[in-house]
Each structure stands twice: as C-alpha cells, then as structure tokens.
Amino acid sequence: MARFIFVTGGVVSSLGKGLSSASLAYLLQSRGYKVRLRKLDPYLNVDPGTMSPFQHGEVFVTDDGAETDLDLGHYERFSGVSARKSDNITTGKIYNDVLKKERKGEYLGKTVQVIPHITDRIKEFIKKDSSKEDFVICEIGGIVGDIESLPFIEAIRQFANDIGKKNTLFIHLTLVPYLKSSDEIKTKPTQHSVKELRSIGIQPDIIICRSERSIPFEHRKKISLFCNVNIKNVIETVDVRTIYEAPISFFKEKLDIQVLNYFNLKSKKPVNLNPWKKITKIILQTKKQVNIAIIGKYVELKDAYKSLDEALTHGGIENNTKVNLVRIDSEKLEASEIPKKLRNISGILIPGGFGKRGTNGKIAAIKYARNNKIPFLGICYGMQMAIIEFARNKLNLKKATSSEFDKKGLPVIGLINEWVKDGKTIKGTDKDLGGTMRLGSYEAKLRDNSMIRKIYGKKVVNERHRHRYEVNINYKDKFEKKGMVFSGLSPDGLLPEIIELKNHPWFIGVQFHPEFKSRPLAPHPLFSSFIKAAKNHK
Ligand code: GLN
C-alpha cells in the first residue's frame, strides 16, 4: 500500500507548496521510490477550465484531457511523471459527484452531510489508483483556517485514522517572516497556524518554514517546542535564486531523509542532483542572452503563462542561453509602434488565448514577424491568428476571421461542424463551456521534408490540446500555393495541427500546447529549436 504525505499551508498562500511537494517527489524518486502527486483545490469550480488566467493563472492540461491547477505542471516538470485526471479535484467536483448520487437516490433516504458524505468522497479520491505507488503526495490548496478547505482538512484527519498514522505524514508549510525594522525573525505566525491545525485534530510531523533568510537555531528550537515537532523536522526553505535550486535546497535540509525516517524506510540509492546543479549553473551564470516577446492578453499576471515561460527557459538551457521574456499586452499593441516595441526582440511568440480582445495587436505582430523574417512561434490561438493574418494579407481574403469572435466574416477558423457535415464529429459546441473543448493528447502526422519533421525527428507526435475552434481545412490548397505549408495534420487529415512558412527562417504555428510537455530535464524540441533560431537571428 502507498504511504500518504499531506502538505498543508499556513499564514499566507503562495508560499510554494506546489514546488515543495514537487521537489520532495523528485528526491524520493531519485532515492528509488515511486511517487504520485495530487492536488485538492477548495474552490467551487468543478475544474479550473472556466477560470480566467487573470484569476487563477494558467490552466494546465493533462494527457488524458483534464483541465487542472497549474501546480500539476510543477509536479510533472520536477517528477517527470505525467499527471492524470484523477490527480486534481475541487470542492465543486466533489459536491457535483455527491449531488448526482443523491438525485439518483443512491444514499437510500439518508440525510446527505459534509461529514461523512463529502469527506468520504474526498477520501475515495485521495486513495484512487494508488496501489502501485510507494508514496502519494497530496497538496491541499489554500491555507489552514479558510472556511472552504475545512472539509479537506477534516477528510485527511480521518484518512490518517483509517489507514493508520504510521502510513500518513503531515507536512505544514508556513511563513517565518523577517521584520526589517526590528531586525527580527518571527515565529508567532507559525505557532498560530499550527495551533489552528491542531484544533482540527492534525498534529504536523514536519514543518517547512519559508523565510527570506536562514532561521537561527534558537528560533527553530522555539518552533519545535511550541509546535510539538522534533527539531530535525523543522525544515527551512530560504528563497532560491531559481526554482531549479529547490530540490538541491530541500536535499541540504534533509527533507527527504526525514520523510524516509518517519516511515522507517531506507534510501535505495543516492540522490542524483547533478541535472539540477547543471541547470542552475546555466541559468545563473551564462552570459549569452536572447529576448523573446510573448504577446498575449494575460501578460500582467505572471502565472498566466507558467508552462510557457518554463518551456522557453528549458529551450534556453538546451542552448546554453538565458531567455529574457518580454511580456507585451496585445490589447495595447498598435501596429504603428511594433517596429519600436520589437526592436531588440529575437523571437516572437503568440500564446494560446480566447476572445476578440487583443487580436488586432497579435495579427499585426505576426505580419511584422513574417515580413521581417523574425523567428515566430504561434501556439493554439497564436496559430489561428497566423492563419488569419496570412489569409488577409497574402491571400487577399480581407474578411478572413474566426467565428469565435466574428460570425459574419469568412471563417478560416471556426467550429468544425461549420464545414464538416458528415456528422462524424461530436465537437463543435460553444454553448456549454465546461470541459467541452478538444482536450488532451491527440496524434499529429508530420509531413516528410518539412521543418517540423526535422525538429521532432519523428513522423508522428502526440501533443496536448485545449481548443474549440479549428483551422478550416478547405482553404489548405489556397494557403499552400502561397507558401504556407500544412506540415502536420490529424490522422484523419481533417484538422490542421501544424503550419510553417517556406520562405522564412523559422515560422511555425501549432494547434496544440507543446509547453505542457516540456521538462527542465528534457526540454521540448520545438522550444529548443525556436530559441536556437532566435539566437541565430541576433
Ligand atoms: N480560442 C481558441 C479555441 O478555442 C484557442 C484556444 C487556445 O489558444 N487554447 O480554439
């Protein structure tokens, strides 16, 4: 049976529970254990799919088509294990399940209550498909004391009781602030947070203290004493220079060893930190740099393009180059100021997106990239905009548009049932927005002698999708005559997956999201090639 590690947060959110969990996963894996990571989110949305990136950051998509919290991206990037639908659950999803059952009469006339019905469903989820794992690390979103997270905290308390405390470990991550004015480190917020946790019946076994500076021994002792935790299990995590240093830093603090000790387990092999050391060194020391512009609608919130930022950094690591991300708000981008704004840019990237706002700025930037032979990567919406730009400016189809934002124009982009009439496809609704897109991993066949075929080095690729609209295949010949190659298609040949330009050093659009599959220890070839092209452009 798997052992379960629960990670809760205290004092404030955004302390890095996801990164701590992911780093611990790497260390345990490296010591020879099999690990799965899960996230329990307390909000009422059934999944984050309908949430704005402004609110909640990126929506991370799994191979099996789940729209999940961005922390699952961290998990994948650090552990190398692909997340599944069953690895992320929200309060909304739990209630949805329970209420459906109630309507079917499956509770046999009982009063349906938070305890036991909601907590039972949470516990079922925590345990699901875990028999083959050595460890399941379960992160609880939000912080202790939030009304919303209470049922989750109650469920994990019961869980420990059900499967035995020796198979369950509680880690609490809190903030240990440093006060400049009095030059002091304060442990009180941590004490209060642990008190809160204990009032619900959970005694943490390990406390991870997030701090700006190293925590002196006497403060650790204080935390140990007041929070009733062995001093060895008071672990500090001081701000790292790059997230890739996190596994190194937790290793130094012996987090993994303390976890193994708790479960009476031995390390099966020594930890290999070399890849992280190498990456950290490249990121912190390399002198070579390229500037990449990300032109999108959600540039103000850093987490909105989390996987994308990471994937570009990975491409940089592969090329021994630091990638400077220049975020440009597409809504504020006027065609006339593009040459000035993009003057020092060596690569232009248009990421995924939704809706009309900002499309003009994106299309103008694509035109600039195409005409000035600047390396360009269009992802999902970015590819769709590249199609519209080409149709308008090279095919002279001035009304070319997407039916996502203009129902009257010429739909070079549209819902597939707008042009496939054989009824074969189940896609094509824009009525119900939750979970109805083309989601998850789909195959694309790559054309021989194309640039993309060379980049991937294979004939068939599997990439993750998240879109409702498609490039209209009926225009393929017209585009190809003018030099745009449809170099990747779905196996049935109906859905353009990849486009590229013939007379351009590097111009590629992809209907999928390659960023979800890039990992620091295995950078995605598309991003490596894009950064290489950007380096050559300078
Ligand atoms: N809005 C577009 C669609 O639904 C693109 C989505 C995206 O970029 N992820 O097809």
Coordinates of C-alpha atoms and ligand atoms in Angstrom, one line a residue:
M1 CA 0.0 0.0 0.0
A2 CA 1.1 3.5 -0.7
R3 CA 2.1 5.9 2.1
F4 CA 0.4 9.2 2.1
I5 CA 2.0 12.6 2.6
F6 CA -0.3 15.6 3.1
V7 CA 1.0 19.1 2.5
T8 CA -1.0 21.9 4.0
G9 CA -0.2 25.6 4.1
G10 CA -0.4 28.3 6.8
V11 CA -0.2 32.0 7.4
V12 CA -0.4 33.1 3.8
S13 CA -0.9 31.4 0.4
S14 CA 1.7 31.3 -2.4
L15 CA 4.5 30.1 -0.2
G16 CA 5.4 27.4 -2.7
K17 CA 3.5 24.3 -1.5
G18 CA 3.5 23.0 -5.1
L19 CA 7.2 23.5 -5.6
S20 CA 8.0 21.9 -2.2
S21 CA 5.8 18.9 -3.0
A22 CA 7.3 18.6 -6.4
S23 CA 10.9 18.8 -5.1
L24 CA 10.2 16.2 -2.4
A25 CA 8.7 14.0 -5.1
Y26 CA 11.9 14.3 -7.1
L27 CA 14.1 13.5 -4.1
L28 CA 12.1 10.4 -3.1
Q29 CA 12.1 9.2 -6.7
S30 CA 15.8 9.7 -7.0
R31 CA 16.1 7.5 -3.9
G32 CA 14.4 4.7 -5.7
Y33 CA 10.7 5.2 -4.8
K34 CA 7.6 5.5 -6.9
V35 CA 5.7 8.7 -6.3
R36 CA 2.4 10.3 -7.4
L37 CA 1.3 13.8 -6.8
R38 CA -2.2 15.1 -6.2
K39 CA -3.8 18.4 -5.6
L40 CA -7.1 19.1 -3.7
D41 CA -8.5 22.5 -4.5
P42 CA -11.1 24.1 -2.2
Y43 CA -12.9 26.3 -4.7
L44 CA -16.3 25.6 -6.1
N45 CA -15.5 25.5 -9.8
V46 CA -15.8 21.9 -11.0
D47 CA -12.3 22.4 -12.6
P48 CA -10.2 25.5 -13.4
G49 CA -11.1 25.2 -17.1
T50 CA -13.6 28.1 -17.0
M51 CA -11.5 30.3 -14.7
S52 CA -9.7 33.3 -16.1
P53 CA -5.9 33.1 -16.1
F54 CA -6.1 36.6 -14.5
Q55 CA -7.7 35.0 -11.5
H56 CA -6.0 31.7 -11.2
G57 CA -3.1 31.6 -13.5
E58 CA -2.6 29.0 -16.3
V59 CA -4.9 26.1 -16.8
F60 CA -2.7 23.0 -17.1
V61 CA -3.9 20.2 -19.4
T62 CA -3.0 16.6 -18.8
D63 CA -2.6 13.8 -21.5
D64 CA -6.0 12.4 -20.6
G65 CA -7.7 15.7 -21.1
A66 CA -8.2 17.2 -17.7
E67 CA -8.1 20.9 -17.2
T68 CA -6.2 21.3 -13.9
D69 CA -4.4 23.5 -11.5
L70 CA -1.1 24.9 -12.6
D71 CA 0.6 23.1 -9.7
L72 CA 0.2 19.9 -11.6
G73 CA 2.6 21.4 -14.2
H74 CA 5.2 21.8 -11.4
Y75 CA 4.6 18.3 -10.4
E76 CA 5.2 17.0 -13.9
R77 CA 8.2 19.1 -14.6
F78 CA 10.0 18.1 -11.4
S79 CA 8.9 14.5 -11.1
G80 CA 8.7 13.6 -14.8
V81 CA 5.5 11.7 -14.1
S82 CA 2.6 12.7 -16.3
A83 CA -0.4 13.8 -14.3
R84 CA -3.9 12.3 -14.8
K85 CA -7.5 13.4 -14.4
S86 CA -7.6 11.7 -11.1
D87 CA -4.8 13.8 -9.7
N88 CA -6.7 17.1 -9.3
I89 CA -10.0 17.5 -7.5
T90 CA -12.0 20.5 -6.4
T91 CA -14.8 21.1 -3.9
G92 CA -17.1 21.7 -6.9
K93 CA -16.3 18.3 -8.4
I94 CA -16.8 16.6 -5.1
Y95 CA -20.2 18.2 -4.5
N96 CA -21.1 17.6 -8.1
D97 CA -20.5 13.9 -7.6
V98 CA -22.3 13.7 -4.3
L99 CA -25.3 15.6 -5.5
K100 CA -25.6 13.5 -8.6
K101 CA -25.6 10.4 -6.4
E102 CA -28.2 12.0 -4.2
R103 CA -30.5 12.7 -7.1
K104 CA -30.3 9.0 -8.2
G105 CA -31.4 8.0 -4.7
E106 CA -28.1 6.2 -4.0
Y107 CA -27.9 7.4 -0.4
L108 CA -31.1 5.4 0.3
G109 CA -33.0 8.1 2.0
K110 CA -30.3 9.2 4.4
T111 CA -29.6 12.9 5.2
V112 CA -26.6 13.8 3.0
Q113 CA -24.0 15.7 5.0
V114 CA -20.5 17.1 4.8
I115 CA -19.4 14.5 7.3
P116 CA -19.5 11.7 6.2
H117 CA -20.6 12.0 2.6
I118 CA -18.4 14.8 1.3
T119 CA -15.4 13.7 3.4
D120 CA -15.9 10.0 2.2
R121 CA -15.8 11.2 -1.4
I122 CA -12.7 13.2 -0.7
K123 CA -11.0 10.1 0.9
E124 CA -12.0 7.9 -2.1
F125 CA -10.3 10.4 -4.4
I126 CA -7.1 10.5 -2.3
K127 CA -6.8 6.7 -2.4
K128 CA -7.9 6.1 -6.0
D129 CA -5.4 4.3 -8.3
S130 CA -2.7 4.5 -5.7
S131 CA -2.0 0.8 -5.0
K132 CA 1.2 0.7 -7.2
E133 CA 2.8 3.8 -5.7
D134 CA 5.2 4.0 -2.8
F135 CA 4.1 7.5 -1.9
V136 CA 1.2 9.7 -2.8
I137 CA 1.9 13.4 -2.0
C138 CA -1.3 15.3 -1.6
E139 CA -1.3 19.0 -1.6
I140 CA -4.3 20.9 -0.1
G141 CA -4.9 24.2 -1.8
G142 CA -5.4 27.4 0.2
I143 CA -4.4 27.7 3.8
V144 CA -5.5 26.3 7.1
G145 CA -8.3 28.4 8.6
D146 CA -10.0 29.0 5.3
I147 CA -13.7 28.0 5.6
E148 CA -13.5 26.3 2.2
S149 CA -10.6 24.0 3.0
L150 CA -12.2 22.7 6.2
P151 CA -13.8 19.5 4.7
F152 CA -10.5 18.6 3.1
I153 CA -8.6 19.0 6.3
E154 CA -11.2 17.0 8.1
A155 CA -11.0 14.3 5.5
I156 CA -7.2 14.0 5.8
R157 CA -7.5 13.8 9.5
Q158 CA -10.0 10.9 9.2
F159 CA -7.8 9.4 6.5
A160 CA -4.9 9.1 8.8
N161 CA -7.1 7.4 11.3
D162 CA -8.5 5.0 8.7
I163 CA -5.1 3.8 7.2
G164 CA -3.0 4.3 10.4
K165 CA -0.9 7.2 11.4
K166 CA 2.3 5.3 10.6
N167 CA 1.3 5.3 6.9
T168 CA 0.4 9.0 6.9
L169 CA 2.7 12.0 7.3
F170 CA 1.5 15.6 7.7
I171 CA 3.8 18.4 6.4
H172 CA 2.8 22.0 7.2
L173 CA 4.4 24.9 5.2
T174 CA 4.3 28.3 6.9
L175 CA 5.8 31.7 6.7
V176 CA 8.5 32.8 9.1
P177 CA 8.8 36.5 8.4
Y178 CA 11.7 38.7 9.0
L179 CA 11.0 42.2 10.3
K180 CA 13.4 44.7 8.9
S181 CA 12.6 47.5 11.4
S182 CA 13.4 45.4 14.4
D183 CA 15.8 43.1 12.6
E184 CA 14.0 40.0 13.9
I185 CA 12.7 36.7 12.7
K186 CA 9.2 36.0 13.9
T187 CA 7.9 32.5 14.8
K188 CA 4.5 33.6 16.1
P189 CA 2.5 33.3 12.9
T190 CA 3.8 29.7 12.5
Q191 CA 2.8 28.9 16.1
H192 CA -0.7 30.2 15.4
S193 CA -1.1 28.4 12.2
V194 CA -0.1 25.1 13.8
K195 CA -2.5 25.8 16.7
E196 CA -5.2 26.2 14.1
L197 CA -4.3 22.9 12.5
R198 CA -4.2 21.1 15.9
S199 CA -7.6 22.5 16.8
I200 CA -9.0 20.4 13.8
G201 CA -7.1 17.4 15.1
I202 CA -3.9 17.4 13.0
Q203 CA -0.5 17.5 14.5
P204 CA 2.1 18.2 11.8
D205 CA 5.0 15.9 11.7
I206 CA 7.3 18.2 9.6
I207 CA 7.1 22.0 9.5
I208 CA 8.7 23.7 6.5
C209 CA 9.4 27.3 7.2
R210 CA 9.5 29.6 4.3
S211 CA 11.8 32.5 5.1
E212 CA 13.7 35.4 3.5
R213 CA 16.8 34.5 5.5
S214 CA 18.2 31.5 7.2
I215 CA 16.4 30.7 10.5
P216 CA 18.8 30.6 13.5
F217 CA 18.9 27.5 15.7
E218 CA 17.2 29.1 18.7
H219 CA 14.2 30.1 16.5
R220 CA 14.0 26.6 15.2
K221 CA 14.1 25.3 18.7
K222 CA 11.2 27.6 19.6
I223 CA 9.1 26.4 16.7
S224 CA 10.0 22.8 17.7
L225 CA 8.9 23.4 21.3
F226 CA 5.7 25.4 20.7
C227 CA 4.5 23.3 17.7
N228 CA 5.4 20.0 19.2
V229 CA 7.6 18.9 16.4
N230 CA 11.1 17.3 16.6
I231 CA 13.8 19.9 15.9
K232 CA 15.1 17.8 13.0
N233 CA 11.7 18.1 11.4
V234 CA 11.7 21.9 11.4
I235 CA 13.0 22.5 7.9
E236 CA 13.8 25.8 6.5
T237 CA 13.3 26.9 2.9
V238 CA 15.0 30.2 2.1
D239 CA 14.1 31.9 -1.1
V240 CA 16.0 30.3 -4.0
R241 CA 17.6 32.2 -6.9
T242 CA 15.8 29.9 -9.4
I243 CA 13.1 27.3 -8.8
Y244 CA 15.5 24.7 -10.1
E245 CA 17.5 25.1 -7.0
A246 CA 14.6 23.9 -4.8
P247 CA 15.4 20.2 -4.9
I248 CA 19.1 21.0 -4.0
S249 CA 18.0 23.2 -1.1
F250 CA 15.5 20.6 0.3
F251 CA 18.2 17.9 0.0
K252 CA 20.5 20.0 2.0
E253 CA 17.8 20.4 4.7
K254 CA 17.4 16.6 4.6
L255 CA 13.6 16.8 4.0
D256 CA 13.6 13.5 2.1
I257 CA 15.7 11.8 4.8
Q258 CA 13.3 12.9 7.5
V259 CA 10.4 11.6 5.5
L260 CA 12.0 8.2 5.0
N261 CA 12.9 8.1 8.7
Y262 CA 9.3 8.8 9.6
F263 CA 8.2 5.8 7.6
N264 CA 11.1 3.7 8.7
L265 CA 12.4 3.3 5.2
K266 CA 15.9 3.4 3.8
S267 CA 17.2 5.1 0.7
K268 CA 17.5 2.6 -2.1
K269 CA 20.1 4.7 -4.0
P270 CA 21.9 8.0 -3.6
V271 CA 20.2 11.2 -4.8
N272 CA 21.3 12.5 -8.2
L273 CA 21.3 16.3 -8.0
N274 CA 23.6 16.8 -11.0
P275 CA 20.9 17.7 -13.5
W276 CA 19.6 20.5 -11.2
K277 CA 23.1 21.7 -10.5
K278 CA 23.8 21.9 -14.2
I279 CA 20.6 23.8 -15.0
T280 CA 21.1 26.2 -12.1
K281 CA 24.6 26.9 -13.3
I282 CA 23.4 27.6 -16.8
I283 CA 20.6 29.9 -15.6
L284 CA 22.7 31.8 -13.2
Q285 CA 26.0 32.1 -15.0
T286 CA 25.5 32.1 -18.7
K287 CA 26.4 35.3 -20.4
K288 CA 24.5 34.6 -23.7
Q289 CA 21.0 36.0 -23.8
V290 CA 18.1 36.3 -26.2
N291 CA 15.0 38.4 -25.9
I292 CA 11.7 36.7 -26.7
A293 CA 8.5 38.7 -26.9
I294 CA 5.3 37.0 -25.5
I295 CA 2.4 38.9 -27.0
G296 CA -0.8 38.0 -25.2
K297 CA -3.8 39.2 -23.3
Y298 CA -2.9 37.9 -19.8
V299 CA 0.7 39.3 -19.5
E300 CA 0.0 41.2 -16.3
L301 CA -0.3 38.1 -14.2
K302 CA 3.0 36.2 -14.2
D303 CA 1.4 32.8 -13.7
A304 CA -0.9 33.1 -16.6
Y305 CA 1.6 31.5 -19.0
K306 CA 3.5 29.5 -16.4
S307 CA 4.3 26.4 -18.5
L308 CA 5.2 28.5 -21.5
D309 CA 7.7 30.6 -19.5
E310 CA 9.2 27.4 -18.2
A311 CA 9.3 25.8 -21.6
L312 CA 11.1 28.8 -23.1
T313 CA 13.6 28.6 -20.2
H314 CA 14.1 24.9 -20.9
G315 CA 14.8 25.8 -24.6
G316 CA 17.4 28.3 -23.3
I317 CA 19.0 25.6 -21.1
E318 CA 19.4 23.4 -24.1
N319 CA 21.1 26.2 -26.0
N320 CA 23.2 27.4 -23.0
T321 CA 21.4 30.8 -23.2
K322 CA 19.4 32.9 -20.8
V323 CA 16.0 33.7 -22.2
N324 CA 14.6 37.1 -21.3
L325 CA 10.9 37.1 -21.5
V326 CA 9.5 40.4 -22.7
R327 CA 5.7 40.4 -22.0
I328 CA 3.7 42.6 -24.3
D329 CA 0.0 43.3 -23.8
S330 CA -1.7 42.6 -27.1
E331 CA -4.6 44.8 -26.2
K332 CA -2.3 47.8 -26.0
L333 CA -0.2 47.0 -29.1
E334 CA -0.7 49.3 -32.0
A335 CA 0.6 48.3 -35.4
S336 CA 2.4 51.6 -35.8
E337 CA 4.5 51.1 -32.7
I338 CA 5.5 47.5 -33.4
P339 CA 8.9 48.2 -35.0
K340 CA 9.9 50.2 -32.0
K341 CA 8.5 47.9 -29.4
L342 CA 10.0 44.8 -31.0
R343 CA 13.4 46.3 -31.9
N344 CA 15.5 44.2 -29.6
I345 CA 13.5 41.1 -29.9
S346 CA 14.9 37.9 -31.5
G347 CA 11.8 35.8 -31.4
I348 CA 8.1 36.4 -31.2
L349 CA 5.6 34.1 -29.5
I350 CA 1.9 34.4 -29.6
P351 CA 0.4 32.0 -26.9
G352 CA -3.0 30.5 -26.5
G353 CA -6.0 32.7 -25.9
F354 CA -9.7 33.3 -26.1
G355 CA -12.0 36.0 -27.4
K356 CA -11.6 39.1 -29.6
R357 CA -9.8 41.5 -27.3
G358 CA -6.2 41.9 -28.3
T359 CA -6.4 40.0 -31.6
N360 CA -5.5 43.0 -33.8
G361 CA -2.3 43.5 -31.9
K362 CA -1.4 39.9 -32.3
I363 CA -2.2 39.8 -36.1
A364 CA -0.1 43.0 -36.6
A365 CA 2.8 41.4 -34.7
I366 CA 2.6 38.2 -36.8
K367 CA 2.7 40.3 -40.0
Y368 CA 5.8 42.0 -38.7
A369 CA 7.4 38.7 -37.9
R370 CA 6.6 37.2 -41.3
N371 CA 7.8 40.2 -43.3
N372 CA 10.9 40.8 -41.3
K373 CA 11.9 37.1 -41.0
I374 CA 11.9 37.1 -37.2
P375 CA 11.5 33.7 -35.7
F376 CA 7.9 33.2 -34.8
L377 CA 6.0 30.5 -32.8
G378 CA 2.2 30.6 -32.7
I379 CA 0.6 28.4 -30.1
C380 CA -3.1 27.4 -30.5
Y381 CA -4.7 30.8 -30.7
G382 CA -1.3 32.1 -31.9
M383 CA -1.5 29.7 -34.9
Q384 CA -5.1 30.6 -35.6
M385 CA -4.1 34.3 -35.7
A386 CA -1.2 33.4 -38.1
I387 CA -3.7 31.8 -40.4
I388 CA -6.0 34.9 -40.3
E389 CA -3.0 37.2 -40.9
F390 CA -1.9 35.1 -43.9
A391 CA -5.4 34.9 -45.4
R392 CA -5.9 38.6 -45.1
N393 CA -2.5 39.8 -46.3
K394 CA -1.2 37.1 -48.6
L395 CA -4.4 35.5 -50.0
N396 CA -6.1 38.9 -50.0
L397 CA -9.2 37.4 -48.2
K398 CA -9.8 40.6 -46.3
K399 CA -12.8 39.2 -44.4
A400 CA -10.9 36.2 -43.1
T401 CA -11.6 35.7 -39.5
S402 CA -12.6 33.3 -36.7
S403 CA -16.2 32.6 -35.9
E404 CA -15.1 32.7 -32.3
F405 CA -15.3 36.5 -32.4
D406 CA -16.9 37.4 -35.7
K407 CA -19.9 35.4 -37.0
K408 CA -20.2 37.4 -40.2
G409 CA -16.8 37.2 -41.8
L410 CA -15.1 34.4 -43.7
P411 CA -14.4 31.6 -41.2
V412 CA -10.9 30.4 -42.0
I413 CA -11.1 29.4 -38.3
G414 CA -14.3 28.1 -37.0
L415 CA -16.2 25.3 -35.2
I416 CA -15.5 22.1 -37.1
N417 CA -19.3 21.4 -37.7
E418 CA -19.3 24.6 -39.7
W419 CA -17.7 22.8 -42.6
V420 CA -17.7 19.0 -41.8
K421 CA -21.2 17.9 -42.5
D422 CA -20.9 14.1 -42.3
G423 CA -21.9 14.1 -38.7
K424 CA -18.8 12.1 -37.8
T425 CA -17.6 14.6 -35.3
I426 CA -19.0 15.2 -31.8
K427 CA -17.3 18.6 -31.5
G428 CA -18.5 22.0 -32.2
T429 CA -20.5 23.5 -29.4
D430 CA -19.9 26.9 -27.9
K431 CA -23.0 26.7 -25.6
D432 CA -21.7 24.7 -22.6
L433 CA -18.2 26.0 -21.8
G434 CA -17.1 23.5 -19.2
G435 CA -14.9 20.6 -20.4
T436 CA -16.3 20.6 -23.9
M437 CA -13.2 21.6 -25.9
R438 CA -10.9 19.2 -27.7
L439 CA -8.8 18.4 -24.7
G440 CA -5.8 16.3 -24.0
S441 CA -3.4 14.3 -26.1
Y442 CA -4.0 13.7 -29.8
E443 CA -1.8 12.5 -32.6
A444 CA -0.5 14.6 -35.4
K445 CA 1.2 13.2 -38.6
L446 CA 4.1 15.2 -39.8
R447 CA 4.8 15.8 -43.4
D448 CA 8.1 14.5 -44.9
N449 CA 10.8 17.1 -45.7
S450 CA 9.1 19.7 -43.5
M451 CA 10.9 21.8 -40.9
I452 CA 8.7 20.3 -38.1
R453 CA 9.6 16.8 -39.2
K454 CA 13.3 17.7 -38.8
I455 CA 12.7 19.4 -35.4
Y456 CA 10.9 16.4 -33.9
G457 CA 12.9 13.8 -35.7
K458 CA 9.8 11.6 -35.9
K459 CA 6.8 11.1 -38.2
V460 CA 4.0 11.1 -35.6
V461 CA 3.8 13.2 -32.4
N462 CA 1.4 13.3 -29.5
E463 CA 0.7 16.6 -28.0
R464 CA -1.8 18.1 -25.7
H465 CA -4.7 20.2 -26.9
R466 CA -7.2 22.7 -25.5
H467 CA -9.3 24.4 -28.1
R468 CA -12.8 24.6 -29.5
Y469 CA -12.1 26.2 -32.9
E470 CA -10.1 24.7 -35.8
V471 CA -8.3 25.9 -39.0
N472 CA -10.7 25.3 -41.9
I473 CA -9.1 22.5 -43.9
N474 CA -11.0 23.7 -47.1
Y475 CA -8.5 26.6 -47.5
K476 CA -5.4 24.3 -47.4
D477 CA -4.6 24.4 -51.1
K478 CA -5.0 28.2 -51.3
F479 CA -2.6 28.7 -48.4
E480 CA -0.1 26.1 -49.8
K481 CA 0.0 27.8 -53.2
K482 CA 1.2 31.0 -51.4
G483 CA 4.0 29.3 -49.4
M484 CA 2.3 28.2 -46.2
V485 CA 2.8 24.5 -45.6
F486 CA 0.3 22.5 -43.6
S487 CA 3.0 20.3 -42.2
G488 CA 1.1 18.4 -39.5
L489 CA -2.4 17.0 -39.7
S490 CA -4.7 14.9 -37.5
P491 CA -4.6 11.2 -38.6
D492 CA -8.0 11.7 -40.5
G493 CA -6.5 14.6 -42.4
L494 CA -9.3 17.0 -41.3
L495 CA -7.6 19.1 -38.6
P496 CA -4.5 21.1 -39.4
E497 CA -2.2 20.7 -36.5
I498 CA 1.0 22.5 -37.6
I499 CA 1.7 25.2 -40.2
E500 CA 5.0 26.6 -41.4
L501 CA 6.3 29.1 -43.9
K502 CA 8.5 28.1 -46.8
N503 CA 10.4 31.4 -47.3
H504 CA 11.1 32.2 -43.7
P505 CA 13.9 31.0 -41.4
W506 CA 11.6 29.9 -38.6
F507 CA 7.9 30.4 -38.7
I508 CA 5.7 27.7 -37.1
G509 CA 2.2 27.6 -35.7
V510 CA 0.9 24.6 -33.7
Q511 CA -2.7 23.9 -32.8
F512 CA -1.6 22.2 -29.6
H513 CA 0.3 23.3 -26.5
P514 CA 3.9 21.9 -26.6
E515 CA 4.7 23.8 -23.4
F516 CA 2.8 21.3 -21.3
K517 CA 5.2 18.5 -22.2
S518 CA 8.5 20.4 -21.8
R519 CA 10.6 19.5 -18.8
P520 CA 13.8 21.0 -17.4
L521 CA 15.5 17.6 -17.7
A522 CA 14.0 17.0 -21.2
P523 CA 13.4 20.3 -23.0
H524 CA 10.8 20.2 -25.7
P525 CA 12.4 20.1 -29.2
L526 CA 10.1 22.8 -30.5
F527 CA 11.3 25.3 -27.9
S528 CA 14.9 24.3 -28.2
S529 CA 14.7 24.9 -31.9
F530 CA 12.9 28.2 -31.5
I531 CA 15.5 29.5 -29.1
K532 CA 18.3 28.3 -31.4
A533 CA 16.7 30.2 -34.3
A534 CA 16.3 33.3 -32.1
K535 CA 20.0 33.1 -31.2
N536 CA 20.9 32.9 -34.8
H537 CA 18.7 35.8 -35.6
K538 CA 20.6 38.3 -33.4
Ligands
GLN1 N1 -9.8 30.2 -28.5 C1 -9.2 29.3 -29.4 C2 -10.1 28.0 -29.5 O1 -10.9 27.7 -28.6 C3 -7.8 28.9 -29.0 C4 -7.7 28.3 -27.6 C5 -6.3 28.3 -27.1 O2 -5.5 29.0 -27.5 N2 -6.0 27.4 -26.1 O3 -9.9 27.3 -30.4

